Amino acid sequence: MTIKASSDKSFDEDISSQSKLVLVDFWAEWCGPCKQIAPLLDEISIQKKDDLLILKLNVDENQKTPQKYNVRGIPTLMLFKEGNLVDTKVGSLPKSSLEDWINSYL
């Protein structure tokens, strides 16, 4: 699986060390929509393992990075290419919408 936990400490290296597209899922344990989207991200991570890395960052345990990127609601999904933020989506999305969004950057 290509889902990896990230933290404030490792975040910058996690996104900049990748040649793949990186999707960051800002989430929390108590967040219902975050739990709803998690299995979809698992499926996508398997299907796109050669082209995509998914990072999960718990906003309760890591508050510096969400502040840096102005995360106001969760789940917030951000796409990074070559270490640079290219797009953001907020809220739970259907799998087809997630795939279309990701594919538009691959």
PDB file of C-alpha atoms in Angstrom:
ATOM      1  CA  MET A   1       0.000   0.000   0.000  1.00  0.00           C
ATOM      2  CA  THR A   2       1.222   3.502  -0.699  1.00  0.00           C
ATOM      3  CA  ILE A   3      -0.322   5.259   2.297  1.00  0.00           C
ATOM      4  CA  LYS A   4       2.162   6.633   4.789  1.00  0.00           C
ATOM      5  CA  ALA A   5       1.697   8.581   8.005  1.00  0.00           C
ATOM      6  CA  SER A   6       3.313  11.993   8.015  1.00  0.00           C
ATOM      7  CA  SER A   7       4.008  14.470  10.801  1.00  0.00           C
ATOM      8  CA  ASP A   8       5.001  18.093  11.267  1.00  0.00           C
ATOM      9  CA  LYS A   9       8.563  16.883  11.666  1.00  0.00           C
ATOM     10  CA  SER A  10       8.728  14.819   8.453  1.00  0.00           C
ATOM     11  CA  PHE A  11       6.205  16.623   6.222  1.00  0.00           C
ATOM     12  CA  ASP A  12       8.513  18.803   4.123  1.00  0.00           C
ATOM     13  CA  GLU A  13      10.831  15.891   3.397  1.00  0.00           C
ATOM     14  CA  ASP A  14       7.881  13.557   2.756  1.00  0.00           C
ATOM     15  CA  ILE A  15       6.505  15.760  -0.023  1.00  0.00           C
ATOM     16  CA  SER A  16       9.753  16.990  -1.545  1.00  0.00           C
ATOM     17  CA  SER A  17      11.550  13.638  -1.707  1.00  0.00           C
ATOM     18  CA  GLN A  18       8.986  12.117  -4.073  1.00  0.00           C
ATOM     19  CA  SER A  19       9.051  11.907  -7.837  1.00  0.00           C
ATOM     20  CA  LYS A  20       5.430  10.705  -7.661  1.00  0.00           C
ATOM     21  CA  LEU A  21       2.366  12.866  -7.231  1.00  0.00           C
ATOM     22  CA  VAL A  22       1.644  13.180  -3.484  1.00  0.00           C
ATOM     23  CA  LEU A  23      -1.864  13.397  -2.041  1.00  0.00           C
ATOM     24  CA  VAL A  24      -1.983  14.587   1.575  1.00  0.00           C
ATOM     25  CA  ASP A  25      -5.059  13.721   3.621  1.00  0.00           C
ATOM     26  CA  PHE A  26      -5.453  16.076   6.599  1.00  0.00           C
ATOM     27  CA  TRP A  27      -7.705  14.134   8.964  1.00  0.00           C
ATOM     28  CA  ALA A  28      -8.651  13.412  12.598  1.00  0.00           C
ATOM     29  CA  GLU A  29      -9.812  10.298  14.433  1.00  0.00           C
ATOM     30  CA  TRP A  30     -13.147  11.896  15.426  1.00  0.00           C
ATOM     31  CA  CYS A  31     -13.997  13.098  11.886  1.00  0.00           C
ATOM     32  CA  GLY A  32     -16.865  11.152  10.280  1.00  0.00           C
ATOM     33  CA  PRO A  33     -16.213  12.285   6.688  1.00  0.00           C
ATOM     34  CA  CYS A  34     -12.515  11.414   7.182  1.00  0.00           C
ATOM     35  CA  LYS A  35     -13.505   7.848   8.100  1.00  0.00           C
ATOM     36  CA  GLN A  36     -15.858   7.760   5.098  1.00  0.00           C
ATOM     37  CA  ILE A  37     -13.128   8.725   2.631  1.00  0.00           C
ATOM     38  CA  ALA A  38     -10.372   6.510   4.124  1.00  0.00           C
ATOM     39  CA  PRO A  39     -11.364   3.247   2.341  1.00  0.00           C
ATOM     40  CA  LEU A  40     -11.567   5.120  -0.983  1.00  0.00           C
ATOM     41  CA  LEU A  41      -8.050   6.433  -0.484  1.00  0.00           C
ATOM     42  CA  ASP A  42      -6.896   2.899   0.365  1.00  0.00           C
ATOM     43  CA  GLU A  43      -8.336   1.599  -2.933  1.00  0.00           C
ATOM     44  CA  ILE A  44      -6.846   4.464  -4.939  1.00  0.00           C
ATOM     45  CA  SER A  45      -3.450   3.983  -3.295  1.00  0.00           C
ATOM     46  CA  ILE A  46      -3.392   0.369  -4.494  1.00  0.00           C
ATOM     47  CA  GLN A  47      -4.633   1.170  -8.008  1.00  0.00           C
ATOM     48  CA  LYS A  48      -2.205   4.054  -8.528  1.00  0.00           C
ATOM     49  CA  LYS A  49       0.763   2.797  -6.485  1.00  0.00           C
ATOM     50  CA  ASP A  50       3.234   3.472  -9.314  1.00  0.00           C
ATOM     51  CA  ASP A  51       2.195   7.104  -9.767  1.00  0.00           C
ATOM     52  CA  LEU A  52       0.815   8.298  -6.418  1.00  0.00           C
ATOM     53  CA  LEU A  53       1.851   8.412  -2.774  1.00  0.00           C
ATOM     54  CA  ILE A  54      -0.827   9.151  -0.196  1.00  0.00           C
ATOM     55  CA  LEU A  55       0.226  10.758   3.088  1.00  0.00           C
ATOM     56  CA  LYS A  56      -2.090  10.998   6.080  1.00  0.00           C
ATOM     57  CA  LEU A  57      -1.508  13.796   8.573  1.00  0.00           C
ATOM     58  CA  ASN A  58      -3.486  13.764  11.818  1.00  0.00           C
ATOM     59  CA  VAL A  59      -4.404  17.393  12.557  1.00  0.00           C
ATOM     60  CA  ASP A  60      -4.859  16.760  16.289  1.00  0.00           C
ATOM     61  CA  GLU A  61      -1.342  15.360  16.673  1.00  0.00           C
ATOM     62  CA  ASN A  62       0.306  17.734  14.170  1.00  0.00           C
ATOM     63  CA  GLN A  63      -0.909  21.325  14.239  1.00  0.00           C
ATOM     64  CA  LYS A  64       1.982  23.215  12.602  1.00  0.00           C
ATOM     65  CA  THR A  65       1.538  21.878   9.040  1.00  0.00           C
ATOM     66  CA  PRO A  66      -2.255  22.390   8.844  1.00  0.00           C
ATOM     67  CA  GLN A  67      -1.735  25.990  10.022  1.00  0.00           C
ATOM     68  CA  LYS A  68       0.972  26.524   7.404  1.00  0.00           C
ATOM     69  CA  TYR A  69      -1.428  25.426   4.637  1.00  0.00           C
ATOM     70  CA  ASN A  70      -4.526  27.151   6.127  1.00  0.00           C
ATOM     71  CA  VAL A  71      -6.454  23.923   6.681  1.00  0.00           C
ATOM     72  CA  ARG A  72      -9.788  25.093   8.099  1.00  0.00           C
ATOM     73  CA  GLY A  73     -11.926  21.968   7.695  1.00  0.00           C
ATOM     74  CA  ILE A  74     -11.302  18.253   7.414  1.00  0.00           C
ATOM     75  CA  PRO A  75     -10.919  16.164   5.467  1.00  0.00           C
ATOM     76  CA  THR A  76      -8.738  18.466   3.407  1.00  0.00           C
ATOM     77  CA  LEU A  77      -6.931  16.809   0.516  1.00  0.00           C
ATOM     78  CA  MET A  78      -3.933  18.496  -1.074  1.00  0.00           C
ATOM     79  CA  LEU A  79      -1.978  17.442  -4.135  1.00  0.00           C
ATOM     80  CA  PHE A  80       1.744  18.128  -4.331  1.00  0.00           C
ATOM     81  CA  LYS A  81       3.894  17.737  -7.435  1.00  0.00           C
ATOM     82  CA  GLU A  82       7.675  17.988  -7.100  1.00  0.00           C
ATOM     83  CA  GLY A  83       7.177  19.365  -3.573  1.00  0.00           C
ATOM     84  CA  ASN A  84       4.805  22.141  -4.666  1.00  0.00           C
ATOM     85  CA  LEU A  85       1.118  22.432  -3.792  1.00  0.00           C
ATOM     86  CA  VAL A  86      -0.922  22.178  -7.003  1.00  0.00           C
ATOM     87  CA  ASP A  87      -4.521  21.782  -5.792  1.00  0.00           C
ATOM     88  CA  THR A  88      -6.781  21.403  -2.750  1.00  0.00           C
ATOM     89  CA  LYS A  89     -10.177  19.816  -2.107  1.00  0.00           C
ATOM     90  CA  VAL A  90     -12.132  20.059   1.139  1.00  0.00           C
ATOM     91  CA  GLY A  91     -14.707  17.517   2.273  1.00  0.00           C
ATOM     92  CA  SER A  92     -15.564  13.957   1.413  1.00  0.00           C
ATOM     93  CA  LEU A  93     -15.784  13.174  -2.291  1.00  0.00           C
ATOM     94  CA  PRO A  94     -17.060  10.139  -4.222  1.00  0.00           C
ATOM     95  CA  LYS A  95     -14.350   7.831  -5.548  1.00  0.00           C
ATOM     96  CA  SER A  96     -14.991   8.810  -9.177  1.00  0.00           C
ATOM     97  CA  SER A  97     -14.468  12.497  -8.353  1.00  0.00           C
ATOM     98  CA  LEU A  98     -11.272  11.713  -6.448  1.00  0.00           C
ATOM     99  CA  GLU A  99      -9.938   9.650  -9.339  1.00  0.00           C
ATOM    100  CA  ASP A 100     -10.794  12.331 -11.913  1.00  0.00           C
ATOM    101  CA  TRP A 101      -9.094  14.962  -9.757  1.00  0.00           C
ATOM    102  CA  ILE A 102      -5.940  12.879  -9.270  1.00  0.00           C
ATOM    103  CA  ASN A 103      -5.809  11.816 -12.925  1.00  0.00           C
ATOM    104  CA  SER A 104      -5.904  15.443 -14.040  1.00  0.00           C
ATOM    105  CA  TYR A 105      -2.454  15.879 -12.441  1.00  0.00           C
ATOM    106  CA  LEU A 106      -0.836  12.588 -13.487  1.00  0.00           C
TER     107      LEU A 106
END
